[in-house]
Coordinates of C-alpha atoms and ligand atoms in Angstrom, one line a residue:
M220 CA -0.1 -0.1 0.0
T221 CA 1.4 3.3 -1.0
Q222 CA 1.3 5.9 2.0
S223 CA -0.1 9.1 1.3
F224 CA 2.8 11.9 0.8
K225 CA 2.7 15.3 1.8
K226 CA 3.4 17.4 -1.5
V227 CA 6.7 19.2 -1.3
H228 CA 6.9 23.2 -2.4
A229 CA 10.0 24.7 -3.0
I230 CA 12.1 26.5 -0.2
T231 CA 10.8 30.0 0.5
G232 CA 12.5 32.3 -1.6
M233 CA 14.1 30.0 -3.8
K234 CA 12.2 30.2 -7.4
D235 CA 12.3 27.5 -10.2
V236 CA 12.7 28.7 -13.8
L237 CA 10.3 27.2 -16.0
P238 CA 10.7 26.4 -19.7
D239 CA 9.0 29.6 -20.9
S240 CA 11.0 32.0 -19.4
S241 CA 14.2 30.0 -19.6
A242 CA 15.1 31.5 -23.0
Q243 CA 15.5 34.9 -21.0
W244 CA 17.8 33.3 -18.9
E245 CA 19.9 31.6 -21.7
Q246 CA 19.9 34.5 -24.0
L247 CA 21.3 36.6 -21.3
E248 CA 24.0 34.2 -20.3
H249 CA 24.9 34.2 -23.9
T250 CA 25.2 38.0 -24.3
V251 CA 27.0 38.1 -21.0
R252 CA 29.7 35.4 -22.2
Q253 CA 30.1 37.2 -25.4
W254 CA 30.7 40.7 -23.6
L255 CA 33.0 39.3 -21.5
A256 CA 35.3 37.5 -24.2
A257 CA 35.2 40.8 -25.8
Y258 CA 37.4 42.0 -22.9
G259 CA 39.5 38.5 -22.6
Y260 CA 37.8 37.3 -19.3
R261 CA 37.7 33.4 -18.8
N262 CA 35.6 32.0 -16.7
M263 CA 36.2 29.8 -13.5
R264 CA 33.8 27.4 -11.8
T265 CA 34.0 27.3 -7.9
P266 CA 32.3 25.1 -5.7
V267 CA 28.9 25.8 -4.2
L268 CA 29.9 24.9 -0.9
E269 CA 33.2 26.5 1.0
H270 CA 34.0 26.0 4.5
T271 CA 32.3 28.4 7.2
R272 CA 35.5 30.3 7.9
L273 CA 36.2 31.6 4.6
F274 CA 33.5 33.7 4.5
T275 CA 33.5 34.7 8.2
R276 CA 37.3 35.9 7.2
G277 CA 36.6 37.5 4.0
I278 CA 33.2 38.8 3.9
G279 CA 33.7 40.2 7.9
E280 CA 32.2 39.1 10.9
V281 CA 30.3 42.3 11.6
T282 CA 28.3 42.5 7.9
D283 CA 25.0 41.9 7.2
I284 CA 25.6 38.5 5.3
V285 CA 28.0 36.8 7.9
E286 CA 25.6 37.8 11.0
K287 CA 22.4 37.0 9.5
E288 CA 22.1 36.0 6.1
M289 CA 24.1 32.8 5.9
Y290 CA 23.1 29.6 5.0
S291 CA 25.2 27.4 7.3
F292 CA 25.6 23.8 8.6
T293 CA 27.3 21.1 9.8
D294 CA 28.1 18.3 7.8
A295 CA 27.1 15.1 10.4
L296 CA 29.1 12.8 8.1
N297 CA 32.6 14.3 8.8
N298 CA 31.7 17.3 11.1
E299 CA 32.6 20.1 9.1
Q300 CA 31.3 23.4 9.3
L301 CA 30.4 24.2 5.5
T302 CA 28.6 27.8 4.0
M303 CA 26.3 27.8 0.8
R304 CA 28.2 30.8 -1.2
P305 CA 26.4 34.0 -0.3
E306 CA 28.8 35.4 -2.6
F307 CA 31.5 34.4 -5.2
T308 CA 34.7 36.5 -4.4
A309 CA 35.6 34.6 -1.3
G310 CA 35.6 31.5 -3.0
I311 CA 37.4 32.7 -6.5
V312 CA 39.8 34.2 -4.1
R313 CA 40.3 30.6 -2.1
A314 CA 40.8 29.2 -5.5
T315 CA 43.3 31.5 -7.1
I316 CA 45.5 31.1 -4.0
E317 CA 45.3 27.3 -3.7
N318 CA 45.9 26.7 -6.7
N319 CA 48.4 29.8 -7.8
I320 CA 47.1 31.1 -10.7
L321 CA 48.7 34.4 -10.2
Y322 CA 52.0 33.3 -10.0
D323 CA 52.9 34.3 -13.5
R324 CA 50.5 36.7 -14.8
P325 CA 47.5 38.7 -13.3
Q326 CA 43.9 37.1 -14.2
R327 CA 41.0 38.4 -15.5
V328 CA 38.3 35.8 -15.0
Y329 CA 34.1 35.8 -13.8
A330 CA 32.0 33.1 -12.6
M331 CA 27.9 33.0 -13.2
G332 CA 25.6 30.9 -11.0
P333 CA 23.9 30.7 -7.9
V334 CA 24.3 32.2 -4.7
F335 CA 22.6 32.0 -1.0
R336 CA 21.4 34.5 1.3
H337 CA 18.4 33.9 4.2
E338 CA 17.0 37.4 3.9
K339 CA 13.3 38.6 3.7
P340 CA 11.7 37.5 0.5
Q341 CA 10.5 39.9 -1.9
R342 CA 10.7 41.7 -5.4
G343 CA 14.5 41.3 -6.2
R344 CA 15.4 39.6 -3.0
Y345 CA 15.7 36.0 -2.9
R346 CA 17.4 33.5 -0.5
Q347 CA 18.9 31.6 -3.7
F348 CA 19.6 34.3 -6.4
H349 CA 21.9 34.5 -9.5
Q350 CA 25.4 36.8 -9.7
I351 CA 27.5 37.7 -13.0
D352 CA 30.5 37.9 -11.0
V353 CA 33.8 39.4 -12.8
E354 CA 37.3 39.3 -10.9
A355 CA 40.5 41.0 -12.1
L356 CA 43.4 39.6 -10.0
G357 CA 46.6 41.2 -9.4
F358 CA 45.9 44.4 -11.3
V359 CA 46.6 47.7 -9.2
G360 CA 44.5 50.1 -11.4
P361 CA 43.0 52.8 -11.9
D362 CA 43.3 51.5 -15.5
I363 CA 41.6 48.4 -14.7
D364 CA 38.9 49.7 -12.0
A365 CA 37.8 52.1 -15.0
E366 CA 37.8 48.9 -17.5
L367 CA 35.3 47.1 -15.3
I368 CA 33.2 50.3 -15.4
V369 CA 33.3 50.9 -18.5
M370 CA 32.3 47.1 -19.7
L371 CA 29.2 47.7 -17.7
G372 CA 28.3 50.7 -20.0
R373 CA 29.0 48.9 -22.7
L374 CA 26.8 45.9 -21.3
W375 CA 23.7 48.2 -20.4
K376 CA 24.3 49.1 -24.2
I377 CA 23.8 45.9 -25.4
L378 CA 20.8 45.2 -23.4
G379 CA 19.5 48.3 -24.7
L380 CA 18.7 49.4 -21.0
Q381 CA 18.9 53.2 -20.1
H382 CA 17.5 54.2 -16.8
I383 CA 20.6 52.8 -14.8
R384 CA 23.1 55.3 -13.4
L385 CA 26.7 54.9 -11.9
E386 CA 27.5 56.0 -8.3
L387 CA 31.3 56.4 -7.0
N388 CA 33.1 56.6 -4.0
S389 CA 36.6 55.8 -2.6
L390 CA 37.1 54.2 0.5
G391 CA 40.9 54.7 0.6
Q392 CA 43.3 52.8 2.6
A393 CA 43.6 51.3 5.7
A394 CA 45.3 54.3 8.2
E395 CA 42.9 56.9 6.2
R396 CA 39.8 54.7 7.6
A397 CA 41.4 54.2 11.0
A398 CA 41.6 58.3 10.9
H399 CA 38.3 58.8 10.2
R400 CA 36.9 55.3 12.1
D401 CA 38.0 57.5 15.0
A402 CA 35.8 60.6 14.3
L403 CA 32.8 58.5 12.7
I404 CA 32.4 56.9 16.3
A405 CA 33.0 60.3 18.3
Y406 CA 29.9 61.3 16.0
L407 CA 27.7 58.3 16.5
E408 CA 28.1 58.8 20.2
Q409 CA 26.7 62.0 20.2
N410 CA 23.8 60.9 17.9
K411 CA 23.2 57.3 19.6
A412 CA 19.7 58.5 20.4
V413 CA 18.9 57.9 16.7
L414 CA 20.6 54.9 16.4
D415 CA 18.8 51.5 15.9
E416 CA 19.7 48.5 17.9
E417 CA 22.1 47.0 15.1
A418 CA 23.9 50.4 14.6
L419 CA 24.3 50.5 18.5
R420 CA 25.6 47.0 18.2
R421 CA 27.9 47.9 15.1
M422 CA 29.3 51.3 16.2
Y423 CA 32.5 49.7 17.8
T424 CA 33.1 47.1 15.7
N425 CA 31.9 48.1 12.4
P426 CA 30.8 52.0 12.6
L427 CA 31.3 52.2 8.4
R428 CA 28.6 49.6 8.0
V429 CA 26.1 51.9 10.2
L430 CA 26.5 54.3 7.3
D431 CA 25.3 51.4 5.1
T432 CA 21.9 51.6 6.7
K433 CA 18.3 51.0 5.0
N434 CA 16.4 52.1 8.2
P435 CA 14.9 55.8 7.1
A436 CA 15.0 56.9 10.6
M437 CA 18.9 57.0 10.1
Q438 CA 19.3 58.4 7.0
E439 CA 19.6 62.3 8.6
M440 CA 22.4 61.0 10.8
A441 CA 24.3 59.1 8.0
N442 CA 24.3 61.7 5.6
N443 CA 25.7 64.3 8.1
A444 CA 28.4 61.9 9.1
P445 CA 31.9 62.6 8.9
R446 CA 33.0 61.5 5.5
L447 CA 35.5 59.1 5.0
F448 CA 36.5 60.6 1.5
D449 CA 37.2 64.0 3.4
F450 CA 40.3 61.5 5.4
L451 CA 41.7 60.4 1.7
G452 CA 45.4 60.9 0.9
A453 CA 47.1 62.3 -1.8
E454 CA 48.1 58.8 -3.1
S455 CA 44.4 57.6 -2.5
L456 CA 43.2 61.0 -4.3
A457 CA 45.4 60.5 -7.5
H458 CA 43.7 56.9 -7.5
F459 CA 40.4 57.5 -7.4
D460 CA 41.2 60.8 -10.1
G461 CA 42.9 58.3 -12.6
V462 CA 39.5 56.3 -12.6
R463 CA 37.5 59.5 -13.0
R464 CA 39.6 60.6 -16.2
R465 CA 39.0 57.5 -17.6
L466 CA 35.4 57.7 -17.0
D467 CA 35.4 60.7 -18.3
D468 CA 37.4 59.3 -21.4
A469 CA 34.7 56.9 -22.2
G470 CA 31.8 59.3 -21.7
I471 CA 30.2 57.5 -18.7
A472 CA 28.3 60.0 -16.5
Y473 CA 28.7 59.0 -12.6
S474 CA 27.4 60.9 -9.5
L475 CA 29.8 61.1 -6.5
N476 CA 28.4 59.1 -3.4
P477 CA 30.3 59.6 0.0
R478 CA 27.8 57.5 1.8
L479 CA 28.3 54.5 -0.8
V480 CA 30.4 52.2 1.4
R481 CA 29.3 48.5 0.4
G482 CA 27.8 45.6 2.7
L483 CA 30.8 43.8 2.8
D484 CA 34.5 44.5 4.6
Y485 CA 36.8 43.8 2.0
Y486 CA 36.9 47.0 -0.4
N487 CA 39.4 49.5 -0.2
L488 CA 39.8 52.8 -2.7
T489 CA 37.5 52.6 -5.7
V490 CA 33.5 51.4 -4.7
F491 CA 30.8 51.2 -6.8
E492 CA 27.2 50.6 -7.6
W493 CA 24.6 50.8 -10.5
V494 CA 21.4 51.9 -9.7
T495 CA 18.7 52.0 -10.9
D496 CA 14.7 53.9 -10.2
Q497 CA 13.1 51.1 -11.8
L498 CA 12.8 48.0 -10.2
G499 CA 11.3 49.3 -6.6
A500 CA 13.2 49.1 -3.5
Q501 CA 15.6 47.0 -4.6
G502 CA 17.3 49.1 -7.3
T503 CA 21.0 48.1 -7.2
V504 CA 21.7 46.2 -9.8
C505 CA 25.6 45.6 -9.8
G506 CA 28.0 46.5 -6.8
G507 CA 31.8 46.3 -7.1
G508 CA 34.8 47.7 -6.1
R509 CA 39.0 47.3 -5.3
Y510 CA 40.0 44.8 -2.5
D511 CA 43.6 45.1 -2.4
G512 CA 43.9 43.3 1.2
L513 CA 41.6 40.5 0.3
I514 CA 44.0 38.1 -1.3
E515 CA 46.5 38.2 1.6
L516 CA 43.7 38.1 4.0
L517 CA 43.2 34.8 3.2
G518 CA 46.6 33.5 3.5
G519 CA 47.4 34.1 -0.2
K520 CA 51.0 35.9 -1.3
P521 CA 49.6 40.1 -1.4
A522 CA 48.2 41.0 -4.6
P523 CA 45.8 43.6 -5.2
A524 CA 42.2 43.0 -7.2
V525 CA 39.2 44.9 -8.3
G526 CA 35.8 43.4 -9.1
F527 CA 31.9 43.4 -8.9
A528 CA 29.0 41.6 -9.1
I529 CA 25.6 41.8 -10.8
G530 CA 22.3 40.4 -9.4
M531 CA 21.3 38.5 -12.2
E532 CA 17.6 38.5 -11.4
R533 CA 17.0 42.5 -11.2
L534 CA 18.9 43.0 -14.5
L535 CA 16.2 40.4 -16.0
D536 CA 13.3 42.3 -14.6
L537 CA 14.8 45.4 -15.8
C538 CA 15.7 43.9 -18.9
S539 CA 11.9 42.4 -19.5
Q540 CA 10.6 46.5 -19.2
S541 CA 12.4 47.7 -21.9
Q542 CA 11.7 44.6 -24.0
E543 CA 8.4 42.0 -24.0
P544 CA 10.2 38.5 -23.2
Q545 CA 9.1 36.3 -25.6
A546 CA 9.3 32.3 -25.0
A547 CA 11.8 30.1 -27.2
P548 CA 10.2 27.6 -30.0
E549 CA 10.3 24.2 -28.6
C550 CA 11.4 23.4 -32.5
Q551 CA 11.9 24.3 -36.3
V552 CA 10.3 21.5 -37.5
Y553 CA 7.3 19.2 -36.0
M554 CA 6.8 16.2 -37.3
I555 CA 3.2 14.3 -37.6
H556 CA 2.4 11.0 -38.5
Q557 CA -0.8 8.5 -38.7
S558 CA 0.3 5.0 -37.9
D559 CA 3.1 2.9 -36.5
A560 CA 5.1 2.8 -39.6
A561 CA 4.8 6.4 -40.5
Q562 CA 5.9 7.0 -37.2
R563 CA 8.8 4.7 -37.5
Q564 CA 9.6 6.4 -40.9
A565 CA 9.2 9.9 -39.2
S566 CA 11.3 9.3 -36.7
Q567 CA 14.3 8.2 -39.0
L568 CA 13.6 11.3 -41.5
A569 CA 13.8 13.6 -38.2
E570 CA 17.4 12.0 -38.0
Q571 CA 18.3 13.3 -41.6
L572 CA 17.0 16.7 -40.5
R573 CA 18.9 16.9 -37.0
D574 CA 21.9 15.6 -39.1
A575 CA 21.3 18.8 -41.4
G576 CA 21.1 21.4 -38.5
L577 CA 17.3 21.4 -37.7
T578 CA 15.9 21.5 -35.1
V579 CA 13.2 18.4 -34.8
I580 CA 10.2 17.2 -32.7
V581 CA 8.8 14.0 -33.6
H582 CA 5.1 13.7 -31.9
A583 CA 5.3 11.2 -29.3
G584 CA 2.4 8.6 -29.2
S585 CA -0.2 8.0 -31.1
S586 CA -3.1 10.8 -31.5
G587 CA -5.6 12.3 -34.3
F588 CA -4.3 14.7 -36.9
K589 CA -6.3 17.3 -35.4
S590 CA -4.5 17.3 -31.9
Q591 CA -1.3 16.7 -33.3
F592 CA -1.6 19.8 -35.2
K593 CA -2.6 21.6 -32.4
R594 CA 0.5 20.4 -30.9
A595 CA 3.0 21.1 -33.9
D596 CA 1.3 25.1 -34.0
A597 CA 1.8 25.5 -29.6
S598 CA 5.6 24.1 -30.4
G599 CA 6.4 27.5 -32.1
A600 CA 7.5 25.5 -35.2
V601 CA 7.9 27.1 -38.6
A602 CA 6.8 23.9 -40.5
A603 CA 4.7 20.8 -39.8
V604 CA 5.5 17.7 -41.5
I605 CA 3.2 15.1 -42.5
L606 CA 3.5 11.1 -43.0
G607 CA -0.1 9.7 -43.7
G608 CA -1.1 6.7 -45.2
D609 CA -0.8 8.1 -48.8
E610 CA 2.8 9.7 -48.3
L611 CA 4.0 6.7 -46.8
A612 CA 2.6 4.9 -49.9
S613 CA 4.1 7.2 -52.5
G614 CA 7.6 7.6 -50.6
T615 CA 6.6 11.8 -50.1
A616 CA 5.9 14.0 -46.8
S617 CA 3.5 17.1 -46.8
V618 CA 5.1 20.1 -45.7
K619 CA 2.3 22.7 -43.7
W620 CA 4.1 26.3 -43.4
L621 CA 3.1 27.3 -39.9
R622 CA 5.4 30.4 -39.8
A623 CA 7.2 30.8 -42.7
P624 CA 6.9 34.3 -44.7
A625 CA 5.2 33.8 -47.6
H626 CA 7.4 33.3 -50.8
E627 CA 5.9 33.9 -53.8
G628 CA 4.5 31.4 -55.5
Q629 CA 4.8 28.9 -52.8
E630 CA 1.8 27.0 -51.4
Q631 CA 1.2 27.1 -48.1
Q632 CA 1.1 23.0 -48.0
Q633 CA 3.1 20.9 -50.5
T634 CA 3.8 17.4 -51.1
I635 CA 7.6 16.6 -52.2
P636 CA 9.8 13.8 -52.2
Q637 CA 11.4 12.5 -48.9
G638 CA 14.5 13.2 -50.3
H639 CA 14.1 16.8 -51.1
L640 CA 13.0 17.6 -47.5
V641 CA 15.7 18.7 -46.3
T642 CA 16.6 21.1 -49.1
E643 CA 12.7 22.2 -49.1
L644 CA 12.6 22.9 -45.4
K645 CA 15.8 24.7 -45.6
K646 CA 14.8 27.2 -48.1
R647 CA 12.2 28.7 -45.8
V648 CA 13.3 27.7 -41.9
Ligands
ATP995 P1 21.4 45.2 -1.2 O1 21.9 46.3 -0.4 O2 20.3 45.4 -2.3 O3 21.3 44.2 -0.2 P2 24.2 44.1 -1.7 O4 24.8 44.8 -1.3 O5 23.9 42.9 -0.2 O6 22.7 44.4 -2.1 P3 26.4 42.7 -3.1 O7 26.8 41.8 -2.1 O8 26.4 43.6 -3.8 O9 24.8 42.8 -2.5 O10 25.8 42.0 -4.3 C1 25.6 42.3 -5.9 C2 24.5 42.2 -6.4 O11 23.6 41.3 -6.4 C3 23.3 43.4 -5.7 O12 23.3 44.7 -6.5 C4 21.8 42.8 -6.3 O13 21.7 43.1 -7.6 C5 22.2 41.3 -6.0 N1 21.6 41.0 -4.5 C6 22.3 40.9 -3.6 N2 21.2 40.4 -3.1 C7 20.1 39.8 -3.5 C8 19.1 39.2 -2.9 N3 19.0 38.6 -1.8 N4 18.2 38.7 -4.0 C9 18.7 38.8 -5.1 N5 19.7 39.8 -5.8 C10 20.2 40.3 -5.3
MG996 MG1 22.1 42.8 1.2

């Protein structure tokens, strides 16, 4: 006796991509790979699971991600503390160190795939989401910082996006941040009354993070806080100027946002975000910056680096606002048949059509012509190829054009010798 089974649902905040909408994903992935190849970036794939300490060390203990968003668990089989990656950079840096790939030259790499954060699900915020992550490892900049930003400008152009703007800041170097930190803590102490619980908890451990707050009641306090930017020395300013000049050369507009600090600890010097007003509250499509200390922090030989991550769900949402997404056709040719013998012949012909590069579905099972035609139409195929009793007897096939542009003098339905099928279909598919 089968026991009753309680239906299983997807985990909250984790979405399925169904066949009708996956075309939009595949199109974007394809575009992204070509765009990255044009700048010499190569794909890198790291595991979804990493040791928890990689992220606590890499991202920083006092950050939203590490404090409350990670999917961490003990692997009971060997008692290891593991975490589903909440971002790509730490894993890419670990792999870079472990495989010594910066040994003889810097590397331009990218990764694409799911990341996991236990956040409150809403539009543009999920628990499994996807990132396009791009890292330039071993480059000091500022040329490469600018290259990354200019690259992103090109991607928006390729995708036809207009309502997306760039915000830029510099976080300087460790010594400058330390000087600012003292001033900031003093300021936060004077403004304790408006700080929320999280801010009070972080004001001594990670005061800069307090400025990254989304709490509306703290915005004015944050806007008036001492600016890290005002503590930058000549070298940091020169680096920032180098980035800005190159953005000007490329005609990339930006606004300076002294409050932009990013949600992870590892950044220094250049930080940036691309934001839009078209997606409601979750308007940051891409965030990135320089992280010259991270490779050393994670045990590698010191090397500078800079990178960014794009949120794919938000990007796709933005894309579908400028262009209605369309489901991809299932095939170019749909084959209809009327008997067991015709089905077998159709399967053989279909292999020949596939040899010629066509995509083909052979109707599965036996059903009436009418319902097979309905399926053919719903598949989005350009042509239906029909093998009935007459066709089988005479070695022909009937082609019914479902969507092909009308050619002068060509019927919407024609019967042709099976040997001519490839040539005829190739003319119009
Ligand atoms: P936010 O301020 O929106 O929380 P973040 O600073 O945490 O973003 P990053 O860690 O910089 O985001 O991640 C890079 C990009 O990934 C973001 O710009 C955004 O487009 C996307 N992203 C971040 N969190 C989520 C999420 N929970 N669901 C979907 N996309 C996300
Ligand atoms: Mg976040």
